[in-house]
Each structure stands twice: as structure tokens, then as C-alpha cells.
mmCIF file of C-alpha atoms in Angstrom:
data_model
loop_
_atom_site.group_PDB
_atom_site.id
_atom_site.type_symbol
_atom_site.label_atom_id
_atom_site.label_comp_id
_atom_site.label_asym_id
_atom_site.label_seq_id
_atom_site.Cartn_x
_atom_site.Cartn_y
_atom_site.Cartn_z
ATOM 1 C CA MET U 12 10.292 95.386 -37.965
ATOM 2 C CA SER U 13 11.358 94.194 -34.540
ATOM 3 C CA ARG U 14 9.679 91.332 -32.762
ATOM 4 C CA ARG U 15 9.974 89.367 -29.581
ATOM 5 C CA ALA U 16 9.865 85.564 -29.619
ATOM 6 C CA LEU U 17 9.420 82.875 -26.990
ATOM 7 C CA LEU U 18 10.921 79.474 -27.754
ATOM 8 C CA LEU U 19 9.913 76.322 -25.889
ATOM 9 C CA GLY U 20 11.882 73.136 -26.477
ATOM 10 C CA ALA U 21 15.179 74.823 -27.333
ATOM 11 C CA THR U 22 17.276 71.778 -26.388
ATOM 12 C CA GLY U 23 15.656 69.488 -28.970
ATOM 13 C CA LEU U 24 16.577 68.914 -32.611
ATOM 14 C CA VAL U 25 14.162 71.404 -34.192
ATOM 15 C CA GLY U 26 14.246 73.742 -31.209
ATOM 16 C CA GLY U 27 18.039 73.999 -31.288
ATOM 17 C CA HIS U 28 18.022 75.027 -34.949
ATOM 18 C CA CYS U 29 15.157 77.408 -34.292
ATOM 19 C CA LEU U 30 17.092 79.105 -31.492
ATOM 20 C CA ARG U 31 20.072 79.733 -33.749
ATOM 21 C CA LEU U 32 17.899 81.159 -36.506
ATOM 22 C CA LEU U 33 16.004 83.456 -34.162
ATOM 23 C CA LEU U 34 19.178 84.797 -32.580
ATOM 24 C CA ASP U 35 20.741 85.470 -35.995
ATOM 25 C CA CYS U 36 17.601 86.971 -37.558
ATOM 26 C CA ASP U 37 17.414 90.762 -37.624
ATOM 27 C CA ALA U 38 13.606 90.657 -37.438
ATOM 28 C CA TYR U 39 13.790 89.684 -33.748
ATOM 29 C CA GLN U 40 15.120 92.029 -31.120
ATOM 30 C CA GLU U 41 14.574 89.597 -28.249
ATOM 31 C CA VAL U 42 14.440 85.818 -27.924
ATOM 32 C CA ARG U 43 13.084 84.373 -24.711
ATOM 33 C CA VAL U 44 13.551 80.747 -23.713
ATOM 34 C CA LEU U 45 11.968 78.742 -20.932
ATOM 35 C CA THR U 46 14.044 75.640 -20.286
ATOM 36 C CA ARG U 47 14.537 73.107 -17.540
ATOM 37 C CA ARG U 48 18.310 73.128 -17.955
ATOM 38 C CA PRO U 49 20.771 75.886 -18.924
ATOM 39 C CA LEU U 50 21.508 76.282 -22.628
ATOM 40 C CA GLY U 51 25.115 77.351 -22.131
ATOM 41 C CA ILE U 52 24.739 80.164 -24.677
ATOM 42 C CA ASN U 53 25.587 83.826 -24.277
ATOM 43 C CA HIS U 54 23.891 86.220 -26.682
ATOM 44 C CA PRO U 55 22.720 89.826 -26.247
ATOM 45 C CA LYS U 56 19.234 88.994 -27.568
ATOM 46 C CA LEU U 57 18.747 85.880 -25.451
ATOM 47 C CA ILE U 58 16.720 85.957 -22.225
ATOM 48 C CA GLU U 59 16.763 82.535 -20.600
ATOM 49 C CA LYS U 60 14.965 81.245 -17.535
ATOM 50 C CA VAL U 61 15.521 77.790 -16.047
ATOM 51 C CA VAL U 62 12.267 76.402 -14.689
ATOM 52 C CA GLU U 63 10.502 73.055 -14.509
ATOM 53 C CA PRO U 64 8.181 72.492 -17.496
ATOM 54 C CA ALA U 65 5.164 72.126 -15.211
ATOM 55 C CA GLN U 66 5.719 75.758 -14.240
ATOM 56 C CA PHE U 67 6.046 77.155 -17.773
ATOM 57 C CA GLU U 68 2.491 78.464 -17.961
ATOM 58 C CA LYS U 69 2.962 80.390 -14.710
ATOM 59 C CA GLU U 70 5.747 82.488 -16.253
ATOM 60 C CA THR U 71 3.172 84.908 -17.600
ATOM 61 C CA GLU U 72 5.647 87.732 -18.255
ATOM 62 C CA PHE U 73 7.684 85.489 -20.552
ATOM 63 C CA PHE U 74 4.607 85.041 -22.748
ATOM 64 C CA GLN U 75 4.373 88.767 -23.420
ATOM 65 C CA VAL U 76 5.792 88.334 -26.932
ATOM 66 C CA ASP U 77 4.700 88.454 -30.572
ATOM 67 C CA ASP U 78 5.501 84.883 -31.587
ATOM 68 C CA VAL U 79 5.671 81.591 -29.692
ATOM 69 C CA PHE U 80 7.619 78.666 -31.143
ATOM 70 C CA CYS U 81 6.659 75.413 -29.434
ATOM 71 C CA ALA U 82 9.019 72.514 -30.143
ATOM 72 C CA LEU U 83 8.169 70.593 -26.987
ATOM 73 C CA GLY U 84 7.915 66.844 -27.106
ATOM 74 C CA THR U 85 9.223 63.598 -25.707
ATOM 75 C CA THR U 86 9.114 59.869 -26.440
ATOM 76 C CA LEU U 87 7.495 57.010 -24.573
ATOM 77 C CA LYS U 88 10.941 55.711 -23.654
ATOM 78 C CA GLN U 89 12.091 59.044 -22.268
ATOM 79 C CA ALA U 90 8.801 59.715 -20.493
ATOM 80 C CA GLY U 91 8.636 56.246 -18.943
ATOM 81 C CA SER U 92 4.881 55.761 -19.285
ATOM 82 C CA LYS U 93 1.910 56.748 -21.413
ATOM 83 C CA GLU U 94 0.648 59.003 -18.648
ATOM 84 C CA ALA U 95 3.964 60.869 -18.434
ATOM 85 C CA PHE U 96 4.069 61.168 -22.230
ATOM 86 C CA ARG U 97 0.598 62.724 -22.267
ATOM 87 C CA GLU U 98 1.624 65.179 -19.564
ATOM 88 C CA VAL U 99 4.185 66.646 -21.968
ATOM 89 C CA ASP U 100 2.790 66.147 -25.466
ATOM 90 C CA LEU U 101 -0.781 67.017 -24.529
ATOM 91 C CA GLY U 102 -0.999 68.620 -21.101
ATOM 92 C CA LEU U 103 2.088 70.832 -21.268
ATOM 93 C CA ILE U 104 1.491 71.920 -24.866
ATOM 94 C CA THR U 105 -2.120 72.810 -24.114
ATOM 95 C CA ALA U 106 -1.029 74.757 -21.028
ATOM 96 C CA VAL U 107 1.525 76.877 -22.886
ATOM 97 C CA GLY U 108 -0.985 77.462 -25.664
ATOM 98 C CA ARG U 109 -3.452 78.765 -23.112
ATOM 99 C CA ALA U 110 -0.776 81.004 -21.571
ATOM 100 C CA ALA U 111 0.048 82.355 -25.030
ATOM 101 C CA ARG U 112 -3.594 83.133 -25.741
ATOM 102 C CA ASP U 113 -4.060 84.877 -22.400
ATOM 103 C CA ALA U 114 -0.943 86.979 -23.046
ATOM 104 C CA GLY U 115 -2.240 88.136 -26.424
ATOM 105 C CA VAL U 116 0.340 86.302 -28.564
ATOM 106 C CA GLN U 117 -0.303 86.865 -32.273
ATOM 107 C CA ARG U 118 1.380 83.784 -33.764
ATOM 108 C CA PHE U 119 1.759 80.297 -32.276
ATOM 109 C CA MET U 120 3.879 77.751 -34.155
ATOM 110 C CA MET U 121 3.795 74.179 -32.859
ATOM 111 C CA VAL U 122 5.788 71.130 -33.977
ATOM 112 C CA SER U 123 3.439 68.151 -34.184
ATOM 113 C CA ALA U 124 3.627 64.991 -36.334
ATOM 114 C CA VAL U 125 2.535 63.976 -39.814
ATOM 115 C CA ASN U 126 0.154 61.296 -38.525
ATOM 116 C CA ALA U 127 -1.509 63.447 -35.836
ATOM 117 C CA ASN U 128 -5.159 62.415 -35.498
ATOM 118 C CA ALA U 129 -7.275 62.831 -32.396
ATOM 119 C CA HIS U 130 -9.239 59.690 -33.329
ATOM 120 C CA SER U 131 -6.304 57.484 -34.287
ATOM 121 C CA PRO U 132 -6.150 53.973 -32.778
ATOM 122 C CA PHE U 133 -2.432 54.551 -32.227
ATOM 123 C CA PHE U 134 -1.468 56.230 -28.960
ATOM 124 C CA TYR U 135 1.278 58.528 -30.298
ATOM 125 C CA ALA U 136 -0.752 59.831 -33.251
ATOM 126 C CA ARG U 137 -3.875 60.176 -31.088
ATOM 127 C CA THR U 138 -2.046 62.221 -28.442
ATOM 128 C CA LYS U 139 -0.551 64.536 -31.056
ATOM 129 C CA GLY U 140 -3.967 64.969 -32.652
ATOM 130 C CA GLN U 141 -5.584 65.726 -29.316
ATOM 131 C CA ALA U 142 -2.958 68.399 -28.640
ATOM 132 C CA GLU U 143 -3.729 69.983 -32.010
ATOM 133 C CA ARG U 144 -7.441 69.883 -31.233
ATOM 134 C CA GLU U 145 -6.939 71.592 -27.877
ATOM 135 C CA LEU U 146 -4.828 74.329 -29.444
ATOM 136 C CA LYS U 147 -7.423 74.942 -32.154
ATOM 137 C CA ALA U 148 -10.083 75.364 -29.471
ATOM 138 C CA LEU U 149 -8.079 78.216 -27.931
ATOM 139 C CA LYS U 150 -8.805 80.416 -30.989
ATOM 140 C CA LEU U 151 -5.310 81.883 -31.228
ATOM 141 C CA PRO U 152 -5.013 84.593 -33.924
ATOM 142 C CA LEU U 153 -2.581 82.449 -35.933
ATOM 143 C CA LEU U 154 -1.980 78.779 -35.216
ATOM 144 C CA ALA U 155 0.451 76.881 -37.444
ATOM 145 C CA LEU U 156 0.667 73.131 -36.838
ATOM 146 C CA PHE U 157 3.884 71.773 -38.314
ATOM 147 C CA GLN U 158 3.584 68.083 -39.156
ATOM 148 C CA PRO U 159 6.947 66.613 -40.160
ATOM 149 C CA SER U 160 7.457 62.919 -40.775
ATOM 150 C CA LEU U 161 10.838 61.440 -39.835
ATOM 151 C CA LEU U 162 13.302 64.125 -38.786
ATOM 152 C CA LEU U 163 16.874 64.122 -40.056
ATOM 153 C CA GLY U 164 19.678 65.478 -37.898
ATOM 154 C CA GLU U 165 21.930 64.767 -34.962
ATOM 155 C CA ARG U 166 19.997 64.371 -31.736
ATOM 156 C CA GLU U 167 21.379 64.591 -28.230
ATOM 157 C CA ARG U 168 19.556 61.326 -27.524
ATOM 158 C CA PRO U 169 19.488 59.055 -30.605
ATOM 159 C CA ARG U 170 16.180 57.406 -31.493
ATOM 160 C CA PRO U 171 16.842 53.912 -32.975
ATOM 161 C CA VAL U 172 13.355 53.494 -34.467
ATOM 162 C CA GLU U 173 13.562 56.870 -36.170
ATOM 163 C CA ALA U 174 17.053 56.086 -37.473
ATOM 164 C CA PHE U 175 15.806 52.805 -38.962
ATOM 165 C CA GLY U 176 12.865 54.595 -40.562
ATOM 166 C CA ILE U 177 15.175 57.136 -42.155
ATOM 167 C CA ARG U 178 17.379 54.418 -43.642
ATOM 168 C CA PHE U 179 14.337 52.589 -44.967
ATOM 169 C CA SER U 180 12.830 55.760 -46.436
ATOM 170 C CA LYS U 181 16.035 56.398 -48.394
ATOM 171 C CA ILE U 182 15.708 52.963 -50.002
ATOM 172 C CA ILE U 183 12.119 53.536 -51.132
ATOM 173 C CA ASP U 184 12.562 57.260 -51.864
ATOM 174 C CA PRO U 185 12.489 56.826 -55.696
ATOM 175 C CA ILE U 186 9.046 55.231 -55.343
ATOM 176 C CA THR U 187 7.542 57.566 -52.760
ATOM 177 C CA ARG U 188 8.486 60.772 -54.550
ATOM 178 C CA TRP U 189 5.601 60.416 -56.981
ATOM 179 C CA THR U 190 3.039 59.637 -54.276
ATOM 180 C CA ASP U 191 2.598 61.559 -51.013
ATOM 181 C CA ALA U 192 5.647 63.697 -50.262
ATOM 182 C CA HIS U 193 4.293 64.419 -46.774
ATOM 183 C CA TRP U 194 5.783 61.114 -45.646
ATOM 184 C CA LEU U 195 9.315 61.884 -46.788
ATOM 185 C CA PRO U 196 11.932 62.590 -44.096
ATOM 186 C CA VAL U 197 12.898 66.212 -43.580
ATOM 187 C CA SER U 198 15.823 67.804 -41.777
ATOM 188 C CA GLY U 199 15.249 69.441 -38.417
ATOM 189 C CA GLU U 200 16.967 72.531 -39.771
ATOM 190 C CA ARG U 201 14.509 72.755 -42.679
ATOM 191 C CA VAL U 202 11.563 72.531 -40.276
ATOM 192 C CA ALA U 203 13.082 75.264 -38.093
ATOM 193 C CA GLU U 204 13.545 77.536 -41.113
ATOM 194 C CA ALA U 205 9.921 76.922 -42.051
ATOM 195 C CA LEU U 206 8.789 77.734 -38.506
ATOM 196 C CA VAL U 207 10.480 81.126 -38.550
ATOM 197 C CA GLY U 208 9.546 81.701 -42.183
ATOM 198 C CA MET U 209 5.885 81.059 -41.396
ATOM 199 C CA ALA U 210 5.972 83.540 -38.529
ATOM 200 C CA LEU U 211 7.628 86.261 -40.586
ATOM 201 C CA GLU U 212 6.300 85.684 -44.100
ATOM 202 C CA GLY U 213 3.101 83.693 -43.586
ATOM 203 C CA PRO U 214 -0.531 84.736 -43.130
ATOM 204 C CA ALA U 215 -1.607 86.933 -40.246
ATOM 205 C CA THR U 216 -4.537 84.875 -38.996
ATOM 206 C CA GLY U 217 -6.068 81.421 -39.256
ATOM 207 C CA VAL U 218 -5.241 77.773 -38.544
ATOM 208 C CA TYR U 219 -2.795 76.051 -40.877
ATOM 209 C CA ARG U 220 -1.477 72.518 -41.260
ATOM 210 C CA VAL U 221 2.128 72.848 -42.420
ATOM 211 C CA ARG U 222 3.609 69.749 -44.059
ATOM 212 C CA PHE U 223 6.466 68.651 -46.324
ATOM 213 C CA ARG U 224 5.822 70.860 -49.355
ATOM 214 C CA ASP U 225 5.049 73.809 -47.077
ATOM 215 C CA PHE U 226 8.394 73.332 -45.315
ATOM 216 C CA VAL U 227 10.092 73.882 -48.663
ATOM 217 C CA VAL U 228 8.019 77.000 -49.369
ATOM 218 C CA TYR U 229 8.410 78.760 -46.018
ATOM 219 C CA ALA U 230 12.024 77.713 -45.511
ATOM 220 C CA GLY U 231 12.721 79.158 -48.959
ATOM 221 C CA LYS U 232 11.020 82.423 -48.065
ATOM 222 C CA PHE U 233 13.098 82.657 -44.910
ATOM 223 C CA ARG U 234 16.358 81.924 -46.711
ATOM 224 C CA GLU U 235 15.582 84.461 -49.424
ATOM 225 C CA LYS U 236 14.747 87.327 -47.072
ATOM 226 C CA TYR U 237 17.190 86.519 -44.246
ATOM 227 C CA PRO U 238 20.212 84.888 -45.930
ATOM 228 C CA ARG U 239 22.612 85.863 -43.166
ATOM 229 C CA ALA U 240 20.562 84.044 -40.505
ATOM 230 C CA ALA U 241 20.108 81.000 -42.741
ATOM 231 C CA SER U 242 23.776 80.664 -43.647
#
């Protein structure tokens, strides 16, 4: 088996882990990346193009792949306004989903959030939910919506609120383990392993919500079949 992948959001926490896994995984012969700044990585399987995110959907040749991994996302602080945040977390994600559909992509994996809800009264959750809704409407052959809670790992730009939430979750972890595990923090590396595991070992068609317990399952499948890439 030899596949081609397109990764969007390679400079982020989950995207960075995903890039490493894809490059080290024998199942992929080619890994394409659209990025607004150079990655600084040399690899025989890597094809990188530096372009502004607003132009991603116009790079139609780059979408001629089997699997798309979408780890795009920002924060209100980084974006500067709600409108700018929506341009990335809703507009840009919908645009690349549409480009993937038009190119005939078979599998589209997107990193969302555990509280995504198109009807939520909270702006962040509502925007994430609206992005999921738009992707579902595209009728992609396989759409996997990954919904992690707090992400563990070293970020290029630390997020103080997320760091506080992680510390708090560790305190209440003994209590939450017997309730809803979806709300437990998860490492960015585990999510990345689940992303690739879902693409390689998951179902062929359908729409799936992938959450905490699923991360464990698909990351485990990936580690079992591709131990060299996961090491």
C-alpha cells in the first residue's frame, strides 16, 4: 500500500506530530504540506509549498491525494478578532474541505474540539460546530471529526488558559475518570497517532466523531501496525 497525504496545519502541536508520523510511516510514499512559512525540514517524501492560507484552496494540484489531514486552527488572541478567528476556523476549513471534495479525496481528517456545537451560546464552540456542519454537508467519502479536550504538549506559542485547565484537570482526574472520559486532557502526539491510525485502519466511508476513547483505539492500531513510525 502506498498513499499520498496532504497535511494542513503542520506547524501546530498536533500537526507537527502528524507530519513526523506521516514521514516515518511506510504506508505513505508522499507527504504534501501547504504552509504559510517554511518548515525547515528536508525529507525525500516531503513536498512543501509556502503560500498564504487564503490561497490554500486554489492549490488544486496539491489536493490530488488520498488523505487530507486538517489541523488548522487559531485562537481569539492570535487572530485578533472574532471575525478573523472565523475566517480560519470556519471559512478556511470549509474552503479546504471543498477543495478536497472537488479533488476526489477519499479520507478527510479534521481536528475540531470536544465542545463543538453549531448551536452553542459560546462563540468558540459554536464556530467549531459550524465548521463540522459545513464539512458534513460536503458529503466527503470519509469524514473523521477529531474532538480532543485540552491538549498536552509543548506549543510554539503557549496558551495560559489551556495550561491552567491542564493543571486543574490533573487535580480532579481521580474523580473524572469514572464519568465522561471525553473531557480528559490528551497529548497532541496521541491525537496525531489517532489521526493517521484512523486514515489507515479505520472505516472506508461515513462520518465519525472521534473522541478520547477513540484516540486510544486508533492510536493503538497505528502503534501496533507501524511501530517504527510511532517510536
